Each structure stands twice: as structure tokens, then as C-alpha cells.
Amino acid sequence: MAVRIAMIGTGYVGLVTGACFAELGHDVTCVDADPGRIARIQRGEMPFYEPDLEALVARNVAAGRLRFSTDTAASVRGREAVFIAVGTPSEGDTGRADLRHVFAAAGEVAAAIDTFTVVVTKSTVPVGTNRRVADRLREVLGDSARFAVASNPEFLREGAAIRDFMEPDRVIVGAEDDRAFAVMARVYAPMAASLRLLRTNIETAEVVKYAANGFLAVKVGFINEIADLCEATGADVRQVAAGLGLDHRIGAAFLRTGPGWGGSCLPKDTRALAATAEDAGVASRIVSAAIAANSARKAAMVERIRRAAGGTLAGRRIGVLGVTFKGQTDDMRESPSLDILPPLVAEGAELVAYDPGEPPEAPRLLPGVTLVASAAAAATDAELLVVLTDWQSFAALDLGALARAMRTPHMLDLRNLFDGQDVLAAGFARYEGLGATPLEAGPAA
Ligand code: NAD
């Protein structure tokens, strides 16, 4: 039976999960405090790039199951479940999660509740936050039978968000009130029978989310360190990762070396995890080491580019492929490009970058970098082409044309996206990836 849902926040998580809940047959109203964002969505324009999202939203709006509003009170009234999916960025320099949007939303929701409502936190929040949300609701509603809380952290990845949501490895529901769990079970009931829905207490659900992101950060940091070892010893990290990933105790995912992790989740969530552990008087040596190693990784990439450019950057024209934190998204939040490119500009390099996601924030965040509309324009007259983001569409690039357009056809692939032999065969003179010996084209026959 369809559940009447309100979704507070139409960011990556709120808009995708709201639209997916509608696709599952529920009746969903998505709310955002930003009227411009709601107006855009109502015109059918997505506020960010996510594959297939526009069609999903349009289909469910047309079916009458999905609508958008700026009016929280009207949208919350009569709903069985209200999901809070607002941002939880880092708070200043402390690394703690800034929960002001969560508590503001909880207060607005509390003021509007008029029937039994489950208030579900979908935002990533440190352990203990849901209890504080319940306190906030109680302040407004008294010790009322009209609400219960649940923690339902989200694990979707930008760029694959719809599929991740529709085919999750698991759904975690932290709920101690049986009525809350019953509503959550109905919310997820239309999903495949194979869905692994794990019911936990509230603290456990909160910790699962941070533990997952902490572990993924450690895993990427680990393969980055192994890549350095490979490079220094003549091993090849791609083959090492393949050999490692076939071990089912380890698994193949997140074993791809790169220029350091970034994005809207891993950086802030690892910082918040370390801060939460500190507040609890518990050591977080491993996650803290992963954070430090990642900063060092990004700094090492600057040196790496300098070396590949011949030791000096001043006056060098360098083409850059990708500036977003990963492919298939236009999200620039804590993208490695923001740490790697500005020092190159400061040293006098002429950077010409192309990103297929056309991230609207890029010109503001990357002053001094010329943003162009094609890979060919980025490569033209360049002495080095640096691959910084793993866009799938780069696989279809005409490498031969890029090589011909360059002054010196050298590629530094910081995502190990290309096969070095293919790159040389297309006409590049040198291919350098991470965690392997650089390849040079042989003398022309
Ligand atoms: P976002 O910043 O893209 O979007 C948040 C939205 O909430 C904004 O549009 C903002 O205007 C709106 N908002 C803030 N306060 C509001 C209020 N009181 N009422 C109505 N709207 C309000 O955030 P996001 O990337 O979607 O992340 C949301 C949460 O989900 C965060 O806690 C994040 O850690 C978590 N998360 C994100 C991802 C991801 O890939 N982005 C994945 C899993 C979990």
C-alpha cells in the first residue's frame, strides 16, 4: 500500500530518493527551502547532473505521484513518513558535522505534524543525533504519541544514484518503535524480495553509515599506498588490484588507485567519524591516518604533474580532462582538482580543462584555469594531457586526434583510465599512469 511521504531537501539524496520512492508507487512531496531550486525542478530542469534523473522525475510527476513545494508545513501535514535529507557539511575547522539544517528541519516538521508521523533521518548524522532530533520533536509536540523517529542512512553514489537506490546492497533501518518500523517496512516493501533490510537500534544505524564511508576511504588510501610501492619496484598496481580483488574476503570494489578521494561524502564523513570518536574518548588511528594520507596524496599529485611536465611548470600548457570529484557527476565538492590545480596555476602553468559535466561551480572554484567545451580544445597545443576524473565518456575520445593536436603528445593518467598500449598506438609518445612503469613509444619503423 502506498505510503504518504514528505522529503525535506532536494539535493542529490533528497531528489533522487524522493523520485525513487514515487517510482515505487508511493505518494511523495519533496520540499526545499530554496525557492529557485524548486522552481527549476518544477520546470523540469534538474538542479544537478545525475544520469536518468530528469526522466524519472518527469514520469512520476506526470503520474501524479510526485510534486515539489517550498511549503514545509503544508507538505508535512497528513504524511505517514517525513524524511530529512538536508546537508550535513563539516562545521568550520573542527571536522564535526554541522547539524544546523537537520535541527532546523526537525523543528519545522515538528510544528506541522498533525497525525502519527515517522520522522526519518536520511542525512548522514553522527551517532546520537537521532535522539536529539527526537528531543526536538518532543519539545514541540510534548510526550506525544503522534511521532516516532527512525534512522535510515543512504548509501547511494552520485553518478549511479538511481540504480544504487533501486538495487541497494542493503537498507538499514534504525527504529526502536514498532510503529516506526512498520511504516519503514511498507516504504521498502515494493522493492525486490531479495532486499536485505536490516533492523537495528538507532545508534547502530548511525554508526553503520560512518563505518562504511570510513572503510571505503581506508580501502582507497590503501591501494594508493600500494600503487606507490608498485611504482618504486616495477610492479603494476592494476594487476595487483585484480589479484587482490579476487579474494572474496577483500572484494574488487574501491581498489582503484587515483589522485586522492574527494567529493561530498568521504572527506566530511571521515572527519566527522574521527571527531565523534574523539568526543567518545575512543582512538580513531586508522581513519585519521587515511585522512592524512589522502592530503599527502593530493600534494604528491602536484609534484607528479610537475615531473611529467619536465620539472618546471612556468609557461607550460597543460590540458586537463575532468575537474569533478569523479565521473558522471557535476559535483565539485572537495574535488581533488581543487587541491591539485591551483598550485600549478600559482607556479605559472597554463591550464586548459574540459569536463563533460560542465560543472557550474568550476569557473568560480578554479580561477586561472581556462574551461573549454571539448577534450580537443583542452589538448590543442598542450605539452601534457592530465586525466584527473574518471568520466566513462572519455573512453570514446579520439586519442589519435588529441595526440595530433598536442605540441608534445604526453599523457599523465591519474585515474588509470586508459590502457597505456592503446594510448601509444593512437599516437602518444609517452603514457604515464599510477602504480606502473611509464611507457614510451618506440622509434618509428
Ligand atoms: P545537498 O547539499 O545537495 O542538498 C541539501 C538540500 O537541502 C539543499 O537543496 C537545501 O536547500 C535543502 N535544505 C536545507 N535545509 C532545509 C530545510 N530546513 N528545509 C528544506 N530544505 C532544506 O545535500 P546532499 O548531497 O543531497 O546530502 C544530503 C545528506 O545526505 C547529507 O547528510 C549527506 O552526507 C548525505 N549523503 C549524501 C550522498 C551524496 O552522494 N551526495 C550520499 C549518501 C548520503
Short mmCIF file of C-alpha atoms and ligand atoms in Angstrom, two decimals, residues 8-14 31-34 37 72 85-88 101 104-105 108 122-125 154-158 209 264-265 268-269 331 333, ligand 1:
data_model
loop_
_atom_site.label_atom_id
_atom_site.label_comp_id
_atom_site.label_asym_id
_atom_site.label_seq_id
_atom_site.Cartn_x
_atom_site.Cartn_y
_atom_site.Cartn_z
CA ILE A 8 12.78 17.57 3.19
CA GLY A 9 15.69 18.68 0.97
CA THR A 10 16.03 18.17 -2.77
CA GLY A 11 19.81 17.73 -3.02
CA TYR A 12 21.39 14.63 -4.54
CA VAL A 13 19.92 12.43 -1.87
CA GLY A 14 16.52 14.05 -1.34
CA VAL A 31 10.30 20.19 -0.16
CA ASP A 32 13.22 22.57 -0.38
CA ALA A 33 13.91 25.83 1.40
CA ASP A 34 15.43 27.21 -1.81
CA ARG A 37 15.69 25.19 -6.84
CA THR A 72 7.19 22.50 4.65
CA ALA A 85 17.63 14.75 3.66
CA VAL A 86 19.30 18.12 4.20
CA GLY A 87 23.03 18.77 4.03
CA THR A 88 25.39 17.97 6.91
CA HIS A 101 19.98 22.20 8.86
CA ALA A 104 16.03 23.40 11.72
CA ALA A 105 14.18 20.91 9.52
CA GLU A 108 9.74 22.87 11.10
CA LYS A 122 18.27 10.18 5.82
CA SER A 123 21.05 12.74 6.14
CA THR A 124 24.36 11.35 7.36
CA VAL A 125 24.47 12.30 11.03
CA GLU A 154 21.63 6.49 2.46
CA PHE A 155 24.44 4.75 0.60
CA LEU A 156 23.82 5.83 -3.00
CA ARG A 157 26.74 7.07 -5.09
CA GLU A 158 26.44 10.14 -7.28
CA LYS A 209 26.92 4.82 7.66
CA SER A 264 30.57 15.38 -0.90
CA CYS A 265 30.84 12.42 1.47
CA LYS A 268 33.45 15.25 5.58
CA ASP A 269 32.31 11.86 6.87
CA ASP A 331 29.64 17.86 -8.13
CA ARG A 333 32.60 19.42 -3.51
P1 NAD B 1 22.76 18.92 -0.74
O1 NAD B 1 23.51 19.98 -0.03
O2 NAD B 1 23.00 18.65 -2.19
O3 NAD B 1 21.19 19.22 -0.60
C1 NAD B 1 20.57 19.60 0.59
C2 NAD B 1 19.29 20.37 0.22
O4 NAD B 1 18.54 20.58 1.44
C3 NAD B 1 19.55 21.75 -0.37
O5 NAD B 1 18.85 21.86 -1.59
C4 NAD B 1 18.98 22.73 0.68
O6 NAD B 1 18.40 23.88 0.12
C5 NAD B 1 17.94 21.87 1.37
N1 NAD B 1 17.60 22.30 2.73
C6 NAD B 1 18.42 22.63 3.74
N2 NAD B 1 17.70 22.93 4.85
C7 NAD B 1 16.40 22.78 4.53
C8 NAD B 1 15.18 22.92 5.26
N3 NAD B 1 15.16 23.29 6.54
N4 NAD B 1 14.02 22.66 4.59
C9 NAD B 1 14.02 22.30 3.30
N5 NAD B 1 15.15 22.13 2.57
C10 NAD B 1 16.32 22.37 3.19
O7 NAD B 1 23.00 17.61 0.11
P2 NAD B 1 23.13 16.07 -0.40
O8 NAD B 1 24.38 15.85 -1.14
O9 NAD B 1 21.83 15.65 -1.00
O10 NAD B 1 23.28 15.36 1.02
C11 NAD B 1 22.22 15.29 1.96
C12 NAD B 1 22.63 14.35 3.06
O11 NAD B 1 22.77 13.02 2.55
C13 NAD B 1 23.98 14.69 3.72
O12 NAD B 1 23.90 14.37 5.09
C14 NAD B 1 24.94 13.75 3.02
O13 NAD B 1 26.06 13.44 3.83
C15 NAD B 1 24.08 12.53 2.81
N6 NAD B 1 24.50 11.66 1.69
C16 NAD B 1 24.90 12.23 0.52
C17 NAD B 1 25.26 11.42 -0.55
C18 NAD B 1 25.72 12.01 -1.86
O14 NAD B 1 26.22 11.25 -2.70
N7 NAD B 1 25.59 13.31 -2.09
C19 NAD B 1 25.20 10.02 -0.42
C20 NAD B 1 24.75 9.47 0.78
C21 NAD B 1 24.40 10.32 1.84
#
